[in-house]
Amino acid sequence: MAKKERLDKIKEIIVSFSISSQEELLNVLQSNGFTLTQATLSRDLKQLKVSKVPTANGYRYSLSSKVVDYGRMKATPSNNLQAQGGILSVAFTGSLAVIKTHPGYASALAWSIDNYSDDRILGTIAGDDTIFIAINDKNNRKEILNLLSEIFPELQIDK
C-alpha cells in the first residue's frame, strides 16, 4: 500500500484510539494489511510529528497541533479497530452526556470530540472507559446525538 494510505491510517488510529507504543501501533497496522518495519513506523511517526502525552494510565500517542484538523475527518474505522474499542452507550442527565467505552478508549475518543471544535459541546472529561460531555444549554439531546454520529460515523443511533 502507498505511503499516503499508511500515514492516513496511522492518523486515523491515533485520533480514534488510545495507542501507547510503537509495537501496539505496528500490530494494529499489520492486522489492517500494512506491511512495514518498526524503523519505517518510527520515521512515519516523526514525519507526522506524533508525540506521547500523559494519561491517567501512562502515555498515549497524540498528533501535533499542526495535524489536529485531522480530528475533524470522518474516519471509517476498520472492523479490527471497531471490535477493539469504541462507544458502547450514550446517556444524558441534565446538561451532561455520559459515554461508556471499552476500557482504555475514553481518552482518545474524548480528544476527537474536543478537537471537532463544535460549539454544541463545551468540553469533555475522560476516564478509562467513561466520558462526561458538558453540553451547551442551547442544544437538545437529539442535536448532540447527531453531532456524535458526525464525529463517529460508526455510531448507531436511533433517530
CSV table of N, CA and C in Angstrom, one decimal:
chain,number,residue,atom,x,y,z
A,1,MET,N,0.8,-1.2,0.0
A,1,MET,CA,0.0,0.0,0.0
A,1,MET,C,0.9,1.2,0.0
A,2,ALA,N,0.4,2.3,-0.5
A,2,ALA,CA,1.1,3.5,-0.7
A,2,ALA,C,1.4,4.2,0.7
A,3,LYS,N,2.4,5.0,0.7
A,3,LYS,CA,2.8,5.7,1.9
A,3,LYS,C,1.7,6.6,2.4
A,4,LYS,N,1.0,7.3,1.5
A,4,LYS,CA,0.0,8.2,1.9
A,4,LYS,C,-1.2,7.4,2.6
A,5,GLU,N,-1.5,6.3,2.1
A,5,GLU,CA,-2.5,5.5,2.7
A,5,GLU,C,-2.1,5.0,4.1
A,6,ARG,N,-0.8,4.7,4.3
A,6,ARG,CA,-0.3,4.2,5.5
A,6,ARG,C,-0.3,5.4,6.6
A,7,LEU,N,0.1,6.6,6.1
A,7,LEU,CA,0.1,7.7,7.0
A,7,LEU,C,-1.3,8.1,7.4
A,8,ASP,N,-2.2,8.0,6.5
A,8,ASP,CA,-3.6,8.3,6.8
A,8,ASP,C,-4.2,7.3,7.8
A,9,LYS,N,-3.8,6.0,7.7
A,9,LYS,CA,-4.3,5.0,8.6
A,9,LYS,C,-3.7,5.3,10.0
A,10,ILE,N,-2.4,5.6,10.0
A,10,ILE,CA,-1.8,5.9,11.3
A,10,ILE,C,-2.5,7.1,12.0
A,11,LYS,N,-2.8,8.2,11.3
A,11,LYS,CA,-3.5,9.3,11.8
A,11,LYS,C,-4.9,8.8,12.3
A,12,GLU,N,-5.6,8.1,11.5
A,12,GLU,CA,-6.9,7.6,11.9
A,12,GLU,C,-6.9,6.8,13.2
A,13,ILE,N,-5.9,5.9,13.3
A,13,ILE,CA,-5.7,5.1,14.5
A,13,ILE,C,-5.4,5.9,15.8
A,14,ILE,N,-4.5,6.9,15.6
A,14,ILE,CA,-4.1,7.7,16.7
A,14,ILE,C,-5.2,8.6,17.2
A,15,VAL,N,-6.0,9.1,16.2
A,15,VAL,CA,-7.1,10.0,16.6
A,15,VAL,C,-8.2,9.3,17.3
A,16,SER,N,-8.5,8.1,16.8
A,16,SER,CA,-9.6,7.3,17.3
A,16,SER,C,-9.4,6.4,18.5
A,17,PHE,N,-8.2,6.0,18.7
A,17,PHE,CA,-7.9,5.1,19.8
A,17,PHE,C,-6.7,5.4,20.6
A,18,SER,N,-6.7,4.9,21.8
A,18,SER,CA,-5.5,5.1,22.7
A,18,SER,C,-4.4,4.1,22.4
A,19,ILE,N,-3.4,4.6,21.7
A,19,ILE,CA,-2.3,3.7,21.4
A,19,ILE,C,-1.1,4.2,22.2
A,20,SER,N,-0.4,3.3,22.9
A,20,SER,CA,0.6,3.7,23.8
A,20,SER,C,2.0,3.3,23.4
A,21,SER,N,2.2,2.5,22.4
A,21,SER,CA,3.5,2.1,22.0
A,21,SER,C,3.6,1.8,20.5
A,22,GLN,N,4.9,1.9,20.0
A,22,GLN,CA,5.1,1.6,18.6
A,22,GLN,C,4.7,0.2,18.2
A,23,GLU,N,5.0,-0.7,19.2
A,23,GLU,CA,4.7,-2.1,19.0
A,23,GLU,C,3.2,-2.3,18.8
A,24,GLU,N,2.4,-1.7,19.7
A,24,GLU,CA,0.9,-1.8,19.6
A,24,GLU,C,0.4,-1.2,18.3
A,25,LEU,N,1.0,0.0,17.9
A,25,LEU,CA,0.6,0.6,16.6
A,25,LEU,C,1.0,-0.3,15.4
A,26,LEU,N,2.2,-0.8,15.5
A,26,LEU,CA,2.6,-1.7,14.4
A,26,LEU,C,1.7,-2.9,14.2
A,27,ASN,N,1.3,-3.5,15.4
A,27,ASN,CA,0.4,-4.7,15.3
A,27,ASN,C,-0.9,-4.3,14.7
A,28,VAL,N,-1.5,-3.2,15.1
A,28,VAL,CA,-2.7,-2.8,14.5
A,28,VAL,C,-2.6,-2.5,13.0
A,29,LEU,N,-1.5,-1.9,12.6
A,29,LEU,CA,-1.3,-1.6,11.2
A,29,LEU,C,-1.2,-2.9,10.4
A,30,GLN,N,-0.4,-3.8,11.0
A,30,GLN,CA,-0.2,-5.1,10.3
A,30,GLN,C,-1.5,-5.9,10.2
A,31,SER,N,-2.4,-5.8,11.3
A,31,SER,CA,-3.6,-6.5,11.2
A,31,SER,C,-4.6,-5.9,10.2
A,32,ASN,N,-4.3,-4.7,9.8
A,32,ASN,CA,-5.1,-4.0,8.8
A,32,ASN,C,-4.5,-4.1,7.4
A,33,GLY,N,-3.5,-5.0,7.2
A,33,GLY,CA,-3.0,-5.3,5.9
A,33,GLY,C,-1.7,-4.5,5.5
A,34,PHE,N,-1.2,-3.7,6.4
A,34,PHE,CA,0.0,-2.9,6.1
A,34,PHE,C,1.3,-3.7,6.5
A,35,THR,N,2.2,-3.7,5.5
A,35,THR,CA,3.5,-4.4,5.8
A,35,THR,C,4.6,-3.4,5.9
A,36,LEU,N,5.1,-3.3,7.1
A,36,LEU,CA,6.2,-2.3,7.4
A,36,LEU,C,7.0,-2.7,8.6
A,37,THR,N,8.2,-2.1,8.7
A,37,THR,CA,9.1,-2.4,9.8
A,37,THR,C,8.9,-1.4,10.9
A,38,GLN,N,9.5,-1.7,12.0
A,38,GLN,CA,9.4,-0.7,13.1
A,38,GLN,C,10.2,0.5,12.8
A,39,ALA,N,11.3,0.4,12.0
A,39,ALA,CA,12.0,1.6,11.6
A,39,ALA,C,11.2,2.5,10.7
A,40,THR,N,10.5,1.9,9.8
A,40,THR,CA,9.6,2.7,8.9
A,40,THR,C,8.5,3.4,9.7
A,41,LEU,N,7.9,2.7,10.6
A,41,LEU,CA,6.9,3.2,11.5
A,41,LEU,C,7.5,4.4,12.3
A,42,SER,N,8.7,4.3,12.8
A,42,SER,CA,9.3,5.3,13.6
A,42,SER,C,9.5,6.6,12.7
A,43,ARG,N,9.9,6.4,11.4
A,43,ARG,CA,10.1,7.5,10.5
A,43,ARG,C,8.7,8.2,10.2
A,44,ASP,N,7.7,7.3,10.0
A,44,ASP,CA,6.3,7.9,9.8
A,44,ASP,C,5.9,8.7,11.0
A,45,LEU,N,6.1,8.2,12.2
A,45,LEU,CA,5.7,9.0,13.4
A,45,LEU,C,6.4,10.3,13.5
A,46,LYS,N,7.7,10.3,13.1
A,46,LYS,CA,8.4,11.5,13.1
A,46,LYS,C,7.9,12.5,12.1
A,47,GLN,N,7.6,12.0,10.9
A,47,GLN,CA,7.1,12.9,9.8
A,47,GLN,C,5.7,13.5,10.2
A,48,LEU,N,4.9,12.7,10.9
A,48,LEU,CA,3.6,13.2,11.3
A,48,LEU,C,3.6,14.0,12.6
A,49,LYS,N,4.8,14.1,13.1
A,49,LYS,CA,5.0,14.9,14.4
A,49,LYS,C,4.2,14.4,15.5
A,50,VAL,N,4.2,13.0,15.6
A,50,VAL,CA,3.4,12.4,16.7
A,50,VAL,C,4.2,12.4,18.0
A,51,SER,N,3.6,12.7,19.1
A,51,SER,CA,4.2,12.7,20.4
A,51,SER,C,3.5,11.9,21.4
A,52,LYS,N,4.1,11.6,22.5
A,52,LYS,CA,3.4,10.9,23.6
A,52,LYS,C,2.9,11.9,24.6
A,53,VAL,N,1.7,11.7,25.0
A,53,VAL,CA,1.1,12.6,26.0
A,53,VAL,C,0.7,11.8,27.2
A,54,PRO,N,0.8,12.4,28.4
A,54,PRO,CA,0.5,11.6,29.6
A,54,PRO,C,-1.0,11.4,29.8
A,55,THR,N,-1.4,10.3,30.3
A,55,THR,CA,-2.8,10.0,30.6
A,55,THR,C,-2.9,9.4,32.0
A,56,ALA,N,-4.0,9.2,32.5
A,56,ALA,CA,-4.1,8.6,33.9
A,56,ALA,C,-3.5,7.2,34.0
A,57,ASN,N,-3.4,6.6,32.8
A,57,ASN,CA,-2.9,5.2,32.8
A,57,ASN,C,-1.5,5.0,32.1
A,58,GLY,N,-0.8,6.1,32.0
A,58,GLY,CA,0.5,6.0,31.3
A,58,GLY,C,0.6,7.1,30.3
A,59,TYR,N,1.0,6.7,29.1
A,59,TYR,CA,1.1,7.6,27.9
A,59,TYR,C,0.4,7.0,26.7
A,60,ARG,N,0.0,7.9,25.8
A,60,ARG,CA,-0.6,7.5,24.5
A,60,ARG,C,-0.1,8.5,23.5
A,61,TYR,N,-0.1,8.0,22.2
A,61,TYR,CA,0.3,8.9,21.1
A,61,TYR,C,-0.7,9.9,20.8
A,62,SER,N,-0.3,11.1,20.4
A,62,SER,CA,-1.1,12.2,20.0
A,62,SER,C,-0.5,12.9,18.8
A,63,LEU,N,-1.4,13.5,18.0
A,63,LEU,CA,-0.9,14.2,16.8
A,63,LEU,C,-0.5,15.6,17.2
A,64,SER,N,0.5,16.1,16.5
A,64,SER,CA,0.9,17.5,16.7
A,64,SER,C,-0.3,18.5,16.4
A,65,SER,N,-0.3,19.6,17.0
A,65,SER,CA,-1.3,20.6,16.7
A,65,SER,C,-1.3,21.0,15.2
A,66,LYS,N,-0.3,20.8,14.5
A,66,LYS,CA,-0.3,21.1,13.1
A,66,LYS,C,-1.1,20.1,12.3
A,67,VAL,N,-1.4,18.9,12.9
A,67,VAL,CA,-2.2,17.9,12.2
A,67,VAL,C,-3.6,17.7,12.9
A,68,VAL,N,-3.9,18.6,13.9
A,68,VAL,CA,-5.1,18.4,14.7
A,68,VAL,C,-6.3,18.5,13.9
A,69,ASP,N,-6.4,19.2,12.8
A,69,ASP,CA,-7.6,19.3,12.0
A,69,ASP,C,-8.0,17.9,11.4
A,70,TYR,N,-7.1,17.0,11.5
A,70,TYR,CA,-7.4,15.6,11.0
A,70,TYR,C,-8.5,15.1,11.9
A,71,GLY,N,-8.6,15.6,13.2
A,71,GLY,CA,-9.6,15.1,14.1
A,71,GLY,C,-11.0,15.4,13.6
A,72,ARG,N,-11.2,16.3,12.6
A,72,ARG,CA,-12.5,16.7,12.1
A,72,ARG,C,-12.8,15.7,10.9
A,73,MET,N,-11.8,14.9,10.5
A,73,MET,CA,-12.1,14.0,9.4
A,73,MET,C,-13.1,12.9,9.9
A,74,LYS,N,-14.0,12.5,9.0
A,74,LYS,CA,-14.9,11.5,9.3
A,74,LYS,C,-14.3,10.1,8.9
A,75,ALA,N,-13.5,9.6,9.8
A,75,ALA,CA,-12.8,8.4,9.6
A,75,ALA,C,-13.7,7.2,9.7
A,76,THR,N,-13.4,6.2,8.9
A,76,THR,CA,-14.2,4.9,9.0
A,76,THR,C,-13.3,3.9,9.6
A,77,PRO,N,-13.5,3.5,10.8
A,77,PRO,CA,-12.7,2.5,11.5
A,77,PRO,C,-12.8,1.2,10.8
A,78,SER,N,-11.7,0.4,10.8
A,78,SER,CA,-11.7,-0.9,10.3
A,78,SER,C,-12.4,-1.8,11.2
A,79,ASN,N,-12.8,-3.0,10.7
A,79,ASN,CA,-13.5,-3.9,11.6
A,79,ASN,C,-12.7,-4.3,12.8
A,80,ASN,N,-11.3,-4.5,12.6
A,80,ASN,CA,-10.5,-4.9,13.7
A,80,ASN,C,-10.5,-3.8,14.8
A,81,LEU,N,-10.4,-2.5,14.4
A,81,LEU,CA,-10.5,-1.5,15.4
A,81,LEU,C,-11.8,-1.4,16.1
A,82,GLN,N,-12.9,-1.6,15.3
A,82,GLN,CA,-14.2,-1.5,15.8
A,82,GLN,C,-14.4,-2.6,16.9
A,83,ALA,N,-13.9,-3.7,16.6
A,83,ALA,CA,-14.0,-4.8,17.6
A,83,ALA,C,-13.2,-4.5,18.9
A,84,GLN,N,-12.2,-3.7,18.8
A,84,GLN,CA,-11.3,-3.5,19.9
A,84,GLN,C,-11.8,-2.3,20.8
A,85,GLY,N,-12.5,-1.4,20.2
A,85,GLY,CA,-12.9,-0.2,21.0
A,85,GLY,C,-14.0,0.5,20.4
A,86,GLY,N,-14.4,1.6,21.0
A,86,GLY,CA,-15.5,2.4,20.5
A,86,GLY,C,-16.5,2.7,21.6
A,87,ILE,N,-17.6,3.4,21.1
A,87,ILE,CA,-18.6,3.8,22.0
A,87,ILE,C,-19.6,2.6,22.3
A,88,LEU,N,-19.9,2.4,23.5
A,88,LEU,CA,-20.8,1.3,23.9
A,88,LEU,C,-22.2,1.9,24.2
A,89,SER,N,-22.3,3.1,24.8
A,89,SER,CA,-23.6,3.7,25.1
A,89,SER,C,-23.4,5.2,25.3
A,90,VAL,N,-24.6,5.8,25.1
A,90,VAL,CA,-24.6,7.3,25.4
A,90,VAL,C,-25.9,7.5,26.2
A,91,ALA,N,-25.8,8.2,27.3
A,91,ALA,CA,-26.9,8.6,28.2
A,91,ALA,C,-26.8,10.0,28.5
A,92,PHE,N,-27.9,10.6,28.9
A,92,PHE,CA,-28.0,12.0,29.3
A,92,PHE,C,-28.5,12.2,30.7
A,93,THR,N,-28.0,13.3,31.3
A,93,THR,CA,-28.5,13.7,32.6
A,93,THR,C,-28.3,15.2,32.7
A,94,GLY,N,-29.4,16.0,32.7
A,94,GLY,CA,-29.3,17.4,32.8
A,94,GLY,C,-28.5,17.9,31.5
A,95,SER,N,-27.5,18.7,31.7
A,95,SER,CA,-26.7,19.2,30.6
A,95,SER,C,-25.4,18.4,30.4
A,96,LEU,N,-25.4,17.2,30.8
A,96,LEU,CA,-24.3,16.3,30.6
A,96,LEU,C,-24.7,15.1,29.8
A,97,ALA,N,-23.8,14.6,28.9
A,97,ALA,CA,-23.9,13.3,28.3
A,97,ALA,C,-22.8,12.4,28.9
A,98,VAL,N,-23.1,11.2,29.0
A,98,VAL,CA,-22.2,10.2,29.6
A,98,VAL,C,-22.0,9.1,28.5
A,99,ILE,N,-20.8,9.0,28.1
A,99,ILE,CA,-20.5,8.0,27.0
A,99,ILE,C,-19.7,6.9,27.7
A,100,LYS,N,-20.1,5.6,27.6
A,100,LYS,CA,-19.4,4.5,28.0
A,100,LYS,C,-18.6,3.9,26.8
A,101,THR,N,-17.3,3.5,27.1
A,101,THR,CA,-16.5,3.0,26.0
A,101,THR,C,-15.8,1.7,26.5
A,102,HIS,N,-15.2,1.0,25.6
A,102,HIS,CA,-14.3,-0.1,26.1
A,102,HIS,C,-13.2,0.4,26.9
A,103,PRO,N,-12.7,-0.3,27.8
A,103,PRO,CA,-11.6,0.1,28.7
A,103,PRO,C,-10.4,0.7,27.8
A,104,GLY,N,-9.9,1.8,28.2
A,104,GLY,CA,-8.7,2.4,27.6
A,104,GLY,C,-9.0,3.3,26.4
A,105,TYR,N,-10.2,3.5,26.0
A,105,TYR,CA,-10.5,4.2,24.8
A,105,TYR,C,-11.2,5.6,25.0
A,106,ALA,N,-11.6,5.9,26.3
A,106,ALA,CA,-12.3,7.1,26.5
A,106,ALA,C,-11.4,8.3,26.2
A,107,SER,N,-10.2,8.3,26.6
A,107,SER,CA,-9.3,9.5,26.4
A,107,SER,C,-9.2,9.8,24.9
A,108,ALA,N,-8.9,8.9,24.1
A,108,ALA,CA,-8.8,9.1,22.7
A,108,ALA,C,-10.1,9.6,22.0
A,109,LEU,N,-11.2,9.0,22.4
A,109,LEU,CA,-12.5,9.4,21.9
A,109,LEU,C,-12.8,10.8,22.3
A,110,ALA,N,-12.5,11.1,23.6
A,110,ALA,CA,-12.8,12.5,24.1
A,110,ALA,C,-11.9,13.5,23.3
A,111,TRP,N,-10.7,13.1,23.0
A,111,TRP,CA,-9.8,14.0,22.3
A,111,TRP,C,-10.5,14.3,20.9
A,112,SER,N,-11.0,13.3,20.3
A,112,SER,CA,-11.7,13.5,19.0
A,112,SER,C,-12.9,14.5,19.1
A,113,ILE,N,-13.6,14.3,20.2
A,113,ILE,CA,-14.8,15.2,20.4
A,113,ILE,C,-14.3,16.6,20.6
A,114,ASP,N,-13.3,16.8,21.5
A,114,ASP,CA,-12.8,18.1,21.8
A,114,ASP,C,-12.3,18.8,20.6
A,115,ASN,N,-11.6,18.1,19.7
A,115,ASN,CA,-10.9,18.6,18.5
A,115,ASN,C,-11.9,18.8,17.3
A,116,TYR,N,-13.1,18.3,17.5
A,116,TYR,CA,-14.1,18.6,16.4
A,116,TYR,C,-14.5,20.0,16.4
A,117,SER,N,-14.2,20.7,17.5
A,117,SER,CA,-14.4,22.2,17.6
A,117,SER,C,-15.9,22.6,17.2
A,118,ASP,N,-16.8,22.1,17.9
A,118,ASP,CA,-18.2,22.5,17.7
A,118,ASP,C,-18.8,23.1,18.9
A,119,ASP,N,-19.4,24.2,18.8
A,119,ASP,CA,-19.9,24.9,20.0
A,119,ASP,C,-21.1,24.3,20.7
A,120,ARG,N,-21.6,23.2,20.2
A,120,ARG,CA,-22.6,22.4,20.9
A,120,ARG,C,-22.1,21.7,22.1
A,121,ILE,N,-20.8,21.5,22.1
A,121,ILE,CA,-20.1,20.8,23.2
A,121,ILE,C,-19.1,21.7,23.8
A,122,LEU,N,-19.2,22.0,25.1
A,122,LEU,CA,-18.3,22.9,25.8
A,122,LEU,C,-17.0,22.2,26.2
A,123,GLY,N,-17.0,20.9,26.4
A,123,GLY,CA,-15.8,20.2,26.7
A,123,GLY,C,-16.1,18.8,27.2
A,124,THR,N,-15.0,18.1,27.4
A,124,THR,CA,-15.1,16.7,27.9
A,124,THR,C,-14.2,16.4,29.1
A,125,ILE,N,-14.5,15.4,29.8
A,125,ILE,CA,-13.6,14.8,30.9
A,125,ILE,C,-13.7,13.4,30.6
A,126,ALA,N,-12.5,12.8,30.5
A,126,ALA,CA,-12.4,11.3,30.2
A,126,ALA,C,-11.7,10.6,31.3
A,127,GLY,N,-12.2,9.4,31.6
A,127,GLY,CA,-11.5,8.4,32.4
A,127,GLY,C,-11.0,7.3,31.6
A,128,ASP,N,-11.0,6.1,32.1
A,128,ASP,CA,-10.6,5.0,31.3
A,128,ASP,C,-11.6,4.5,30.3
A,129,ASP,N,-12.9,4.4,30.8
A,129,ASP,CA,-13.9,3.9,30.0
A,129,ASP,C,-15.2,4.7,30.0
A,130,THR,N,-15.1,6.0,30.5
A,130,THR,CA,-16.2,6.9,30.6
A,130,THR,C,-15.8,8.3,30.2
A,131,ILE,N,-16.7,8.9,29.4
A,131,ILE,CA,-16.5,10.3,29.0
A,131,ILE,C,-17.7,11.1,29.5
A,132,PHE,N,-17.5,12.2,30.2
A,132,PHE,CA,-18.5,13.2,30.5
A,132,PHE,C,-18.4,14.3,29.5
A,133,ILE,N,-19.5,14.7,28.9
A,133,ILE,CA,-19.6,15.8,28.0
A,133,ILE,C,-20.4,16.9,28.5
A,134,ALA,N,-19.9,18.1,28.6
A,134,ALA,CA,-20.6,19.3,29.0
A,134,ALA,C,-21.3,19.8,27.8
A,135,ILE,N,-22.6,19.9,27.8
A,135,ILE,CA,-23.4,20.3,26.6
A,135,ILE,C,-23.8,21.7,26.7
A,136,ASN,N,-23.7,22.5,25.6
A,136,ASN,CA,-24.2,23.8,25.6
A,136,ASN,C,-25.7,23.8,25.9
A,137,ASP,N,-26.2,24.6,26.8
A,137,ASP,CA,-27.6,24.7,27.1
A,137,ASP,C,-28.5,24.9,25.9
A,138,LYS,N,-28.0,25.5,24.9
A,138,LYS,CA,-28.9,25.9,23.7
A,138,LYS,C,-29.2,24.6,22.9
A,139,ASN,N,-28.6,23.5,23.2
A,139,ASN,CA,-28.8,22.3,22.3
A,139,ASN,C,-29.5,21.2,23.1
A,140,ASN,N,-30.3,20.4,22.3
A,140,ASN,CA,-31.0,19.3,22.9
A,140,ASN,C,-30.3,18.0,22.7
A,141,ARG,N,-30.8,17.0,23.2
A,141,ARG,CA,-30.2,15.6,23.2
A,141,ARG,C,-30.1,15.1,21.7
A,142,LYS,N,-31.1,15.4,20.9
A,142,LYS,CA,-31.1,14.9,19.6
A,142,LYS,C,-30.0,15.6,18.8
A,143,GLU,N,-29.8,16.9,19.0
A,143,GLU,CA,-28.7,17.6,18.3
A,143,GLU,C,-27.3,17.0,18.7
A,144,ILE,N,-27.2,16.7,20.0
A,144,ILE,CA,-25.9,16.1,20.5
A,144,ILE,C,-25.7,14.7,19.9
A,145,LEU,N,-26.7,13.9,19.8
A,145,LEU,CA,-26.6,12.6,19.2
A,145,LEU,C,-26.2,12.7,17.7
A,146,ASN,N,-26.9,13.7,17.0
A,146,ASN,CA,-26.5,13.9,15.6
A,146,ASN,C,-25.0,14.3,15.5
A,147,LEU,N,-24.6,15.2,16.4
A,147,LEU,CA,-23.2,15.6,16.4
A,147,LEU,C,-22.2,14.4,16.6
A,148,LEU,N,-22.6,13.6,17.6
A,148,LEU,CA,-21.7,12.4,17.9
A,148,LEU,C,-21.7,11.5,16.7
A,149,SER,N,-22.8,11.4,16.0
A,149,SER,CA,-22.8,10.5,14.8
A,149,SER,C,-22.0,11.1,13.6
A,150,GLU,N,-21.8,12.5,13.6
A,150,GLU,CA,-20.9,13.1,12.7
A,150,GLU,C,-19.5,12.8,13.0
A,151,ILE,N,-19.2,12.9,14.3
A,151,ILE,CA,-17.8,12.7,14.7
A,151,ILE,C,-17.4,11.2,14.6
A,152,PHE,N,-18.4,10.3,14.9
A,152,PHE,CA,-18.1,8.9,14.9
A,152,PHE,C,-19.2,8.2,14.0
A,153,PRO,N,-18.9,8.2,12.7
A,153,PRO,CA,-19.9,7.6,11.8
A,153,PRO,C,-20.4,6.2,12.1
A,154,GLU,N,-19.5,5.5,12.8
A,154,GLU,CA,-19.9,4.1,13.1
A,154,GLU,C,-20.9,4.0,14.2
A,155,LEU,N,-21.2,5.1,14.9
A,155,LEU,CA,-22.1,5.1,16.0
A,155,LEU,C,-23.5,4.9,15.5
A,156,GLN,N,-24.2,3.9,15.9
A,156,GLN,CA,-25.6,3.6,15.5
A,156,GLN,C,-26.6,4.2,16.5
A,157,ILE,N,-27.3,5.2,15.9
A,157,ILE,CA,-28.2,6.0,16.8
A,157,ILE,C,-29.6,5.9,16.2
A,158,ASP,N,-30.6,5.5,17.0
A,158,ASP,CA,-32.0,5.5,16.5
A,158,ASP,C,-32.5,7.0,16.5
A,159,LYS,N,-32.7,7.5,15.3
A,159,LYS,CA,-33.1,8.9,15.2
A,159,LYS,C,-34.6,9.1,15.0
